[in-house]
Short mmCIF file of C-alpha atoms and ligand atoms in Angstrom, two decimals:
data_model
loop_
_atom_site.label_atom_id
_atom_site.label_comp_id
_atom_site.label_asym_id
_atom_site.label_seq_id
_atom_site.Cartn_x
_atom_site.Cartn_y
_atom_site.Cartn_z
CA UNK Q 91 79.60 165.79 176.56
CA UNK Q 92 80.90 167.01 173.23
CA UNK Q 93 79.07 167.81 169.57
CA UNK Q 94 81.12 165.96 167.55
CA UNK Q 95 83.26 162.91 166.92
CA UNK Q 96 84.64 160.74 163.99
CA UNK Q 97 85.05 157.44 163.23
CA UNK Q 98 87.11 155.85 160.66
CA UNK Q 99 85.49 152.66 159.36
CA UNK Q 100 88.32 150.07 157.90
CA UNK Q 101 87.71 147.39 155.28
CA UNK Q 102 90.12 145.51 152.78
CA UNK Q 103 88.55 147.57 150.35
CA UNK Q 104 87.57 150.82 151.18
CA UNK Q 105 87.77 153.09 154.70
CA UNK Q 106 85.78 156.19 154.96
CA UNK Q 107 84.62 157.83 158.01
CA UNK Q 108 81.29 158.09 160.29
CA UNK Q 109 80.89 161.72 160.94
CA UNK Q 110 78.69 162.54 164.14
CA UNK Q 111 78.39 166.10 164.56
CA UNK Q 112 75.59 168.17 166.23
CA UNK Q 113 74.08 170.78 163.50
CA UNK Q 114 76.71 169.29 160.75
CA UNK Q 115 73.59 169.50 158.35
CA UNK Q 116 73.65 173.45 158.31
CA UNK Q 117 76.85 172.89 156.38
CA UNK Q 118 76.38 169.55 154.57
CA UNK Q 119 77.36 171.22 151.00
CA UNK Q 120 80.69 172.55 152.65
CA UNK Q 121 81.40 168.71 153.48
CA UNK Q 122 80.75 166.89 150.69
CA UNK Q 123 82.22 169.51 147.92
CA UNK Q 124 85.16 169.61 150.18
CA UNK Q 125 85.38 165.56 149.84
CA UNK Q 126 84.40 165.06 146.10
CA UNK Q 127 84.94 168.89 144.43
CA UNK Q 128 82.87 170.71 142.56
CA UNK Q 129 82.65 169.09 139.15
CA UNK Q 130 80.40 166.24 140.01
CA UNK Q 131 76.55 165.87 140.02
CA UNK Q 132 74.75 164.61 143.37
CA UNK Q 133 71.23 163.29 143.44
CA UNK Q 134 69.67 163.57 146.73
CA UNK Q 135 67.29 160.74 147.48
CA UNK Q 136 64.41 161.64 150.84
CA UNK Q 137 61.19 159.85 151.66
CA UNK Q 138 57.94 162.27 151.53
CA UNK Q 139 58.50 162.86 155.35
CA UNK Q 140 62.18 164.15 154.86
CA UNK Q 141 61.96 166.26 151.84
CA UNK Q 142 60.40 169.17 153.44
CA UNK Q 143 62.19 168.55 156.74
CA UNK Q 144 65.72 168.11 155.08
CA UNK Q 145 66.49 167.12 152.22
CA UNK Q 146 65.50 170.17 150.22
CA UNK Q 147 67.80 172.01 152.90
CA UNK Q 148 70.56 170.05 151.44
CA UNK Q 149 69.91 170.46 147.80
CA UNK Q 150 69.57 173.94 148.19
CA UNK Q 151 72.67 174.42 149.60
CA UNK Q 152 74.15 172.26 147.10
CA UNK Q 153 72.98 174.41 144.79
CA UNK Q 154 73.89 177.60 146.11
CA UNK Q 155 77.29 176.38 146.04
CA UNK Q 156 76.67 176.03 142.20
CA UNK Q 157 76.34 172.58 142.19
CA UNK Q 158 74.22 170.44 140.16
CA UNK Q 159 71.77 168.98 142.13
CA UNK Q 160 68.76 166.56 141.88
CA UNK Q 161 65.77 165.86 144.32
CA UNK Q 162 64.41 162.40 144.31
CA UNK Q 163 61.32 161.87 146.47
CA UNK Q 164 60.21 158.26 147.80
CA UNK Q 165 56.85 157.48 149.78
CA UNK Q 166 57.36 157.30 152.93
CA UNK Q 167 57.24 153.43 154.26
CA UNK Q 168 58.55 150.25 154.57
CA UNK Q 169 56.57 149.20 151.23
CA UNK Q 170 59.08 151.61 149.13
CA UNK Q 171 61.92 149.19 149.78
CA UNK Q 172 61.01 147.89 146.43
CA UNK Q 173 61.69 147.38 143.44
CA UNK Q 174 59.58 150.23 141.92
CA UNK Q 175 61.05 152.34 143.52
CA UNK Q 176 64.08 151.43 142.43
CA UNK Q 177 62.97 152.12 139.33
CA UNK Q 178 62.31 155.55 140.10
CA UNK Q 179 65.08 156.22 141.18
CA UNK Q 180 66.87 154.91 138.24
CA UNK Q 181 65.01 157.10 135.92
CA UNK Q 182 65.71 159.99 137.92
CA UNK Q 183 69.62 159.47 137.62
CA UNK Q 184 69.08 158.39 133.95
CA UNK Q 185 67.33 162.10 133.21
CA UNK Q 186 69.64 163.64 135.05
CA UNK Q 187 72.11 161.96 133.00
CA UNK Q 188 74.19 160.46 135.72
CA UNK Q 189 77.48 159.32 135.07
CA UNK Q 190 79.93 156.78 137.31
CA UNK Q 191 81.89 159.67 138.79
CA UNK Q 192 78.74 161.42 140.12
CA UNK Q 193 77.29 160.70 143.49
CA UNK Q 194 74.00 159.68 145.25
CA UNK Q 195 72.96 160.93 148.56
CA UNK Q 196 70.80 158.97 150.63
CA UNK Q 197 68.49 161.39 153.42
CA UNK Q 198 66.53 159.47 155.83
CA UNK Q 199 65.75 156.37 157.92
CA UNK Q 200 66.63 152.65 157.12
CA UNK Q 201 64.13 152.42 154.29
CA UNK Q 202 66.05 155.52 152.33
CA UNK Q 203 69.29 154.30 153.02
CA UNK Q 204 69.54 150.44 152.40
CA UNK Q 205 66.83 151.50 149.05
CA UNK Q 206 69.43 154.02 148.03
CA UNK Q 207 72.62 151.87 148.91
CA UNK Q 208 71.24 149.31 146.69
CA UNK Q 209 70.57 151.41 144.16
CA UNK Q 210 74.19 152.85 144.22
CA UNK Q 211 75.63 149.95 144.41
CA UNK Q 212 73.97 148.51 140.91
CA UNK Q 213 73.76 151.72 138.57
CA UNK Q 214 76.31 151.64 136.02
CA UNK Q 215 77.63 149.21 138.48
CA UNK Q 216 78.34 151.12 141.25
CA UNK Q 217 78.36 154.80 142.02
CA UNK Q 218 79.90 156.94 145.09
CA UNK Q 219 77.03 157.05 148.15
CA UNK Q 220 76.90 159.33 151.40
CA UNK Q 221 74.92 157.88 153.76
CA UNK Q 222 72.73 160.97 155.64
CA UNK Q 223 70.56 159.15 158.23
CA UNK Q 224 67.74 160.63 160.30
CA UNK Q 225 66.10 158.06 162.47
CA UNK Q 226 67.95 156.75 165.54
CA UNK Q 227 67.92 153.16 164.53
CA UNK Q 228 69.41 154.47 161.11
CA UNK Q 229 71.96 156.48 162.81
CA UNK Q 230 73.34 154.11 165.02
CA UNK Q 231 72.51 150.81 162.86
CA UNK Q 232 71.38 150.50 159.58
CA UNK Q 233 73.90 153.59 158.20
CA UNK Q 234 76.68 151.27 159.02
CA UNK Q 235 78.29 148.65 158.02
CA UNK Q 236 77.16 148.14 154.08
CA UNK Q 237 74.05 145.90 154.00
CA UNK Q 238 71.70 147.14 151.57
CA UNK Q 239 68.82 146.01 149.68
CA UNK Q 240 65.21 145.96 149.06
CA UNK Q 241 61.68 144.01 149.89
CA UNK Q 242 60.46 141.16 148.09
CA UNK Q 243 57.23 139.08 148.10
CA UNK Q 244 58.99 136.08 149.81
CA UNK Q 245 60.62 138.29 152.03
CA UNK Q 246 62.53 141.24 153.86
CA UNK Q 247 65.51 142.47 152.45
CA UNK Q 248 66.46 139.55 150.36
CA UNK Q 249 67.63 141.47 147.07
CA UNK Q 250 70.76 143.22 148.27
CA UNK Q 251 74.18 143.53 148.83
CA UNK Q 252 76.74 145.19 150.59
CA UNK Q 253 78.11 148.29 149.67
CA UNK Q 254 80.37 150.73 151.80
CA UNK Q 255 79.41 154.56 151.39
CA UNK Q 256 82.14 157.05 151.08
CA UNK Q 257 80.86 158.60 154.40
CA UNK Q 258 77.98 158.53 156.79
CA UNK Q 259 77.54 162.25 158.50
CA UNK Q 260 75.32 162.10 161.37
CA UNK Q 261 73.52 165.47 162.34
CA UNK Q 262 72.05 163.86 165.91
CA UNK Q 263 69.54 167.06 165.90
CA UNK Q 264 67.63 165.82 163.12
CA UNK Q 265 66.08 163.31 165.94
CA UNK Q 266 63.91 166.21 167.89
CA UNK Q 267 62.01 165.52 164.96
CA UNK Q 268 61.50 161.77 165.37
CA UNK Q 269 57.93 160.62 167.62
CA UNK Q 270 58.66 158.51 170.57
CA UNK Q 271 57.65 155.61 169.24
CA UNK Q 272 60.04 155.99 166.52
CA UNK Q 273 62.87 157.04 168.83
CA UNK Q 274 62.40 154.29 171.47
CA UNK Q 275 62.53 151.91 168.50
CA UNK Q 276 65.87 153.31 167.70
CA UNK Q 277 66.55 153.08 171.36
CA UNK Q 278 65.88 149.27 171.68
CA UNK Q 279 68.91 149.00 169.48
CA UNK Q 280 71.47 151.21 171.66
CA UNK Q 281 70.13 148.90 174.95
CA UNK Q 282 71.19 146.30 172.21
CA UNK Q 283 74.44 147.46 172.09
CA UNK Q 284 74.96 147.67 175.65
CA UNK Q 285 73.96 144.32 176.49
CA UNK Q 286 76.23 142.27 174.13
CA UNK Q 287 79.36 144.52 174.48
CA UNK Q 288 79.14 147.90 176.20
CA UNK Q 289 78.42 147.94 180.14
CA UNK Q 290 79.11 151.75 180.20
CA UNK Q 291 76.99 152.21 177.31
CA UNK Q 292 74.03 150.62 179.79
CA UNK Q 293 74.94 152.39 182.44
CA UNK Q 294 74.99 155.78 181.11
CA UNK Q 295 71.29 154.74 179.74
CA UNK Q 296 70.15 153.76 183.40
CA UNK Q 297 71.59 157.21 184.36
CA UNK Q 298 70.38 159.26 181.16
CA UNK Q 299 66.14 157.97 182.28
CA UNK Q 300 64.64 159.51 179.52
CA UNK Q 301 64.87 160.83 175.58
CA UNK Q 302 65.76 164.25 176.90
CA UNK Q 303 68.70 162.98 179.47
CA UNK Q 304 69.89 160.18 176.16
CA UNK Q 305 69.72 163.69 174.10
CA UNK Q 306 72.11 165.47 176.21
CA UNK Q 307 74.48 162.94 175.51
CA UNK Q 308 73.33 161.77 172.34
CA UNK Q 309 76.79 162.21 170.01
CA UNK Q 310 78.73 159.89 172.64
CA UNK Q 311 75.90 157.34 172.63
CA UNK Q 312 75.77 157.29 169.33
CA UNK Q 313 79.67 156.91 168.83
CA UNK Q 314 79.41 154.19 171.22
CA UNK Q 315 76.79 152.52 169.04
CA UNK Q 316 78.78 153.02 166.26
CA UNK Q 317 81.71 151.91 167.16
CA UNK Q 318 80.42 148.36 168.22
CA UNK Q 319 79.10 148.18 164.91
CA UNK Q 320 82.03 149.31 163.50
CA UNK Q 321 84.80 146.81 165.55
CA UNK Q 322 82.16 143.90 164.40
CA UNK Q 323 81.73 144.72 160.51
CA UNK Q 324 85.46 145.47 160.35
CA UNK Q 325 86.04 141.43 161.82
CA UNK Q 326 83.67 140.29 159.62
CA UNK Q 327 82.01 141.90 156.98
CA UNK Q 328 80.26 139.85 155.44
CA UNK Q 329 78.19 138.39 158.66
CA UNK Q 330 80.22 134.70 158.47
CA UNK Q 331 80.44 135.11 162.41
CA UNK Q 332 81.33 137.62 164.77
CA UNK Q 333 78.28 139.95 163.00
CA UNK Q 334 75.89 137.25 164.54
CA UNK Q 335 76.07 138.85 168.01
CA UNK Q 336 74.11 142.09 166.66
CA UNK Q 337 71.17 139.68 166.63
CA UNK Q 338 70.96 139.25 170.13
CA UNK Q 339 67.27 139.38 170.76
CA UNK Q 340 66.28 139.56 166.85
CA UNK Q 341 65.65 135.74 166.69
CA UNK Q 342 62.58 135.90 168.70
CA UNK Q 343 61.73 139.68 167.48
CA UNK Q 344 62.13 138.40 163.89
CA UNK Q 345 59.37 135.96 164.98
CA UNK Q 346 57.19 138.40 166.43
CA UNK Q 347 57.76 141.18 163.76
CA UNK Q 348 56.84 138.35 161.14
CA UNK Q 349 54.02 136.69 162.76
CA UNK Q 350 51.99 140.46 163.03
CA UNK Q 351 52.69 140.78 159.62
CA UNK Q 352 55.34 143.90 160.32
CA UNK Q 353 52.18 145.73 161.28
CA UNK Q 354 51.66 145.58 165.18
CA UNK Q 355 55.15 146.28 166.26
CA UNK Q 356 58.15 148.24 165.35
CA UNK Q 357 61.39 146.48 164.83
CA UNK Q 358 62.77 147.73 168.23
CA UNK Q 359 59.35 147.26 170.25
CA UNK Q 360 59.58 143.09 168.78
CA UNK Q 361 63.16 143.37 169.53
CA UNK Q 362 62.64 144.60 172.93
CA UNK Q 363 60.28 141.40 173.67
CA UNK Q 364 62.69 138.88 171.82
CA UNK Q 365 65.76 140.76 174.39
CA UNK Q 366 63.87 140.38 177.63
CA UNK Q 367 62.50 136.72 176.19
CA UNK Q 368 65.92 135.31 175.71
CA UNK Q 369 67.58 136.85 178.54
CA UNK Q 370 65.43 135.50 181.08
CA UNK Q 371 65.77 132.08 179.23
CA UNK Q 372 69.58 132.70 179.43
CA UNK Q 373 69.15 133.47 183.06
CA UNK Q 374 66.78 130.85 184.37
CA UNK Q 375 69.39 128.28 182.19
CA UNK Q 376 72.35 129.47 184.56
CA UNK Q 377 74.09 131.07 181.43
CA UNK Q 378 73.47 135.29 182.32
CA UNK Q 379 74.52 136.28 186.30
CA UNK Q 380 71.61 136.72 187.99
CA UNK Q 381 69.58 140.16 188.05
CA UNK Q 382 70.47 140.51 184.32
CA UNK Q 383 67.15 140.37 183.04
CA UNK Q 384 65.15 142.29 185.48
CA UNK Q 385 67.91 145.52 184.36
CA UNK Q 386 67.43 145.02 181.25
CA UNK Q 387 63.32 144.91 181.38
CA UNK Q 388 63.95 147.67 183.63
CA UNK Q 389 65.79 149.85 181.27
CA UNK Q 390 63.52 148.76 178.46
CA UNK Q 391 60.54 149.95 179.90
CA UNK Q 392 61.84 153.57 180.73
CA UNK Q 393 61.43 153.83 177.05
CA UNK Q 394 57.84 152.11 177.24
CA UNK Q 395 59.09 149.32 174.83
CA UNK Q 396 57.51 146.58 175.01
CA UNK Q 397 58.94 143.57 177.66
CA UNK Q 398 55.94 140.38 177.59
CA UNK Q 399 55.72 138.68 174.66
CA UNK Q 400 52.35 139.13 172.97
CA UNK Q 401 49.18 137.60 172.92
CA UNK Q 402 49.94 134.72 170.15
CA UNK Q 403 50.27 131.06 170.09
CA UNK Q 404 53.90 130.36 170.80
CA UNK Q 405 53.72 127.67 168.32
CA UNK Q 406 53.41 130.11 165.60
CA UNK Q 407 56.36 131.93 166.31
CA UNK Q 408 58.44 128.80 166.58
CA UNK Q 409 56.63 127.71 163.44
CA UNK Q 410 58.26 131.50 161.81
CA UNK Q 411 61.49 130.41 163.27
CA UNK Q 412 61.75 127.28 162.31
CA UNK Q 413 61.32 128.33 158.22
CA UNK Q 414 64.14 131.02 158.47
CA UNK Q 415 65.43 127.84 160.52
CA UNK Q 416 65.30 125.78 157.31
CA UNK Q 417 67.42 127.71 155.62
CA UNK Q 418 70.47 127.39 158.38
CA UNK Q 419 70.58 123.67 158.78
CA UNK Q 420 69.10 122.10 162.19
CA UNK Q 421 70.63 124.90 164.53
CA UNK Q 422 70.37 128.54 165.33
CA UNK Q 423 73.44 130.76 166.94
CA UNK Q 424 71.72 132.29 169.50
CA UNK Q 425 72.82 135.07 171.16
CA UNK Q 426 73.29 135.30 174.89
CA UNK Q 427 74.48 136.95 177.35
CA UNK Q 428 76.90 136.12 180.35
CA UNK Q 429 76.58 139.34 182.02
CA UNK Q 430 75.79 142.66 180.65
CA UNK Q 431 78.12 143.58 178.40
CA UNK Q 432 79.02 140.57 177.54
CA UNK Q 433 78.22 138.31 174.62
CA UNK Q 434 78.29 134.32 173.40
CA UNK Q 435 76.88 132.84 170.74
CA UNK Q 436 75.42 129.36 171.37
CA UNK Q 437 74.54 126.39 169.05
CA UNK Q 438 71.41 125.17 169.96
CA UNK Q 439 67.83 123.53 168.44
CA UNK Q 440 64.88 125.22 167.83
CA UNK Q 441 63.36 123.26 170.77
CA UNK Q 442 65.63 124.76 173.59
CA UNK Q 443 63.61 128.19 173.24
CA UNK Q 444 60.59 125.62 174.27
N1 NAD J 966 71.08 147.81 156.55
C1 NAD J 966 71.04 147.40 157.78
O1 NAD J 966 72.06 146.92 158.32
C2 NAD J 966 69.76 147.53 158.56
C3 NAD J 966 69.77 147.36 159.95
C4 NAD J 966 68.57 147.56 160.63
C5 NAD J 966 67.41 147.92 159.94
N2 NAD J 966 67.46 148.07 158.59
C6 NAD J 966 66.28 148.46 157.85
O2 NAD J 966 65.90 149.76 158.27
C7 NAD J 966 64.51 149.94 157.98
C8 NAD J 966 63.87 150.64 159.14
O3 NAD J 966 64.48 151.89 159.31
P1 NAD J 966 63.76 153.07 160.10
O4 NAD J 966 63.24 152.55 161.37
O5 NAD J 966 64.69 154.23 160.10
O6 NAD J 966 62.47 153.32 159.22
P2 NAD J 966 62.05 154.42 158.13
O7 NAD J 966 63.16 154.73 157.22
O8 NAD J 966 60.79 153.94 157.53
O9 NAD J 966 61.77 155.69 159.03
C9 NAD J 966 60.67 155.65 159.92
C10 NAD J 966 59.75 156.85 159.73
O10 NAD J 966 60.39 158.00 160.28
C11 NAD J 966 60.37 159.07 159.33
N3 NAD J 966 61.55 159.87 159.64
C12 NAD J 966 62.84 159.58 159.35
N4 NAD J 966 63.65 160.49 159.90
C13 NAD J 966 62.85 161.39 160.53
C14 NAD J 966 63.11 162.56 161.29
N5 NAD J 966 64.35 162.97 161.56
N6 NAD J 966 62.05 163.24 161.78
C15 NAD J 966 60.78 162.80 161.56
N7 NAD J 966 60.48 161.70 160.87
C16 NAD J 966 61.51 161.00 160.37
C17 NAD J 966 60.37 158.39 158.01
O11 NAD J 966 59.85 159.24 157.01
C18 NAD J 966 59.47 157.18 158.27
O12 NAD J 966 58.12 157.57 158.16
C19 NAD J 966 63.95 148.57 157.68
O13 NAD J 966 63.68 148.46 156.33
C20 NAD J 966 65.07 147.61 158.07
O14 NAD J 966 65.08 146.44 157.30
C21 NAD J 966 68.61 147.88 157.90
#
C-alpha cells in the first residue's frame, strides 16, 4: 500500500504526468507554482458542491503564495455542461483579463473537468489546464485521456474536443467526501477496468469487499485504472480503435442511461446492467469461460450497483441503440470478454443483442 504514485502520460504532442498522491491537495499551490512559476494568473473553476469543500482551499493557498488567483463557481449538475456556462466562464477569464500564458484549473467531477477542458482548449485558442478531479469516476476516467466537451439539445457531449492538460493531480482523500451512490458509480468503472484488461485489478476488488477495504488501497487502484486508460489513449488517441474496449458494457448502459432520460440511473449503475447484460450474452454465446458473469454480478453487487436490466420494453432500448447505430453504419464493435481480464471487440448487428 503506498500514498503516492506517478504516471507519465505520452502523446505525439504533449506528455505530462498523472499525479496520485494521498493529501497532495494540502500543498496544491507548492505544485503547480513549482511547474508554471510565479508570474502567471490561474483561474480556478469548482461546481457549487466543491467550492466550499475545495476549491477555495486551493485559491487561498494560491494566493498566499502571492499569486493571482480567480474563483469561478458552476451549478452543480450535469445541466452545466453547457454552453452558458461556458459563457461564464469566459467572462470570468475575460475580467480577469486572462492572457494565453495563464492557466485554468479545473476542481471537481466529470462535469467540471470536460466543461473546463473545453473551455481551455477554445479561449484565445487554447490555454494551459490542470486537471484536479474529485469524484472516483473523474479520477480514474474522465481526468484522462483529453476528451472534453459540453451538452447539447441533440445530445451528450457532442461539442468537444480533445485536449491534453499539463497535469492531472489526484488527492484520493477528497473521495471520503463522495455518497455511496456516487462512489459505487465511480466503482462500476474500476470493475470496468478489470474485466477488459486487469485480472489483478478484479481480484484485489473481490478481496478489498467494501468502500472502506477499496480505500485502503485506493492510490494503487487508482494507478491501475489509470494506467489502462493511459496504455489505451497513448495507442490511440483519438478513439479510431483500441479506445473502443473502454466501452465494454456502455453500449447497453448508453441505452439504459438514454431511455430514463439520464434521470433514473447513474452512469455506472446503467453501466453496471449493460456489463452483467453483455457478459452473460458473451457467456451463454460460448465467447467468455464459463463462471465469468456470475463474478462479475457478484462483485457488482458488493457495491449494490445495479445487475437486472430494468423494467422497460427491450425494444426501446434497441430502438436508442439503433439511432447512435445510424450514425456507425450497420454494425456495432461490441465489447466482450474472453475471460476476465481479457478483451475483444466483435463486429456484429444490432439484432445479435436480441
Ligand atoms: N471526458 C471523458 O472521457 C469522460 C468519461 C466519463 C464520463 N465523462 C463525463 O463525466 C460526467 C460525470 O462525472 P461525475 O460522475 O464526476 O459527475 P459530476 O461532476 O456531476 O459529480 C457528481 C456530483 O458529485 C459532487 N462531487 C464531486 N466531487 C465531490 C467530492 N469529493 N465530495 C462530494 N461531492 C463531490 C459534484 O458536485 C456533483 O454533484 C458526465 O458529464 C460524463 O459525460 C467524461
Amino acid at each position: 500500500m503506498c500514498n503516492s504514485r506517478v504516471l507519465e502520460v505520452k502523446l505525439p504532442d504533449k506528455s505530462y504526468n498523472i499525479i496520485i498522491k494521498k493529501n497532495s491537495l494540502d500543498t496544491f499551490a507548492e505544485q503547480v507554482i513549482s511547474y508554471y512559476g510565479k508570474d502567471k494568473k490561474f483561474a480556478v473553476v469548482s461546481d457549487s458542491n466543491i467550492t466550499d469543500l475545495y476549491a477555495n482551499k486551493i485559491i487561498n493557498q494560491l494566493e498566499q503564495a502571492g499569486v493571482k488567483t480567480l474563483g469561478i463557481e458552476i451549478p452543480a449538475g450535469e445541466s452545466s455542461k453547457s454552453f452558458e456556462s461556458l459563457q461564464k466562464i469566459f467572462d470570468g477569464l475575460f475580467s480577469f483579463k486572462m492572457t494565453r500564458t495563464d492557466v485554468i484549473i479545473a476542481v471537481g467531477g466529470g462535469v467540471i473537468g470536460d466543461l473546463t477542458g473545453f473551455a481551455a482548449s477554445v479561449f484565445l485558442r487554447g490555454v494551459s489546464f490542470v486537471q484536479v478531479p474529485t469524484t472516483l469516476l473523474a479520477q480514474v476516467d474522465s481526468s484522462i485521456g483529453g476528451k472534453v466537451a459540453v451538452n447539447v439539445p441533440q445530445g451528450k457531449n457532442l461539442i468537444g474536443s480533445f485536449f491534453q492538460p499539463d497535469m492531472v493531480l489526484i488527492d484520493p482523500e477528497v473521495l471520503k467526501t463522495l455518497s455511496d451512490r456516487s462512489f459505487s458509480d465511480g466503482i462500476s468503472e474500476v470493475i470496468k477496468y478489470g474485466c477488459i484488461r486487469d485480472l489483478n485489478l478484479f481480484e484485489k476488488l473481490e478481496a478489498c469487499g467494501s468502500r472502506q477495504g477499496v480505500m485502503e488501497s485506493i492510490v494503487d487502484i487508482i494507478y491501475s485504472c489509470c494506467a489502462i486508460k493511459r496504455d489505451v489513449v497513448q495507442n490511440d488517441e483519438r478513439d479510431h480503435g483500441e479506445r473502443m474496449i473502454l466501452n465494454f458494457g456502455h453500449t447497453v448502459g448508453h441505452g439504459i442511461e438514454k431511455y430514463f432520460k439520464y434521470e433514473k440511473y447513474t452512469h455506472g449503475e446503467a453501466v453496471a446492467m449493460g456489463m452483467a447484460f453483455i457478459s452473460r450474452l458473451a457467456e451463454d454465446k460460448g465467447i467468455s469461460q464459463k463462471g465469468t458473469t456470475d463474478r462479475i454480478i457478484k462483485l457488482l453487487s458488493v457495491y449494490n450497483l445495479p445487475v437486472e436490466l430494468p423494467d422497460m420494453r427491450w425494444e426501446d432500448i434497441l430502438d436508442t441503440i439503433a439511432l447512435d447505430k445510424k450514425k456507425k453504419g450497420d454494425y456495432l464493435n461490441f465489447i466482450l470478454l474472453k475471460r476476465i481480464g481479457e478483451c475483444v471487440i466483435q463486429k456484429e448487428s444490432l439484432e445479435w443483442l436480441k
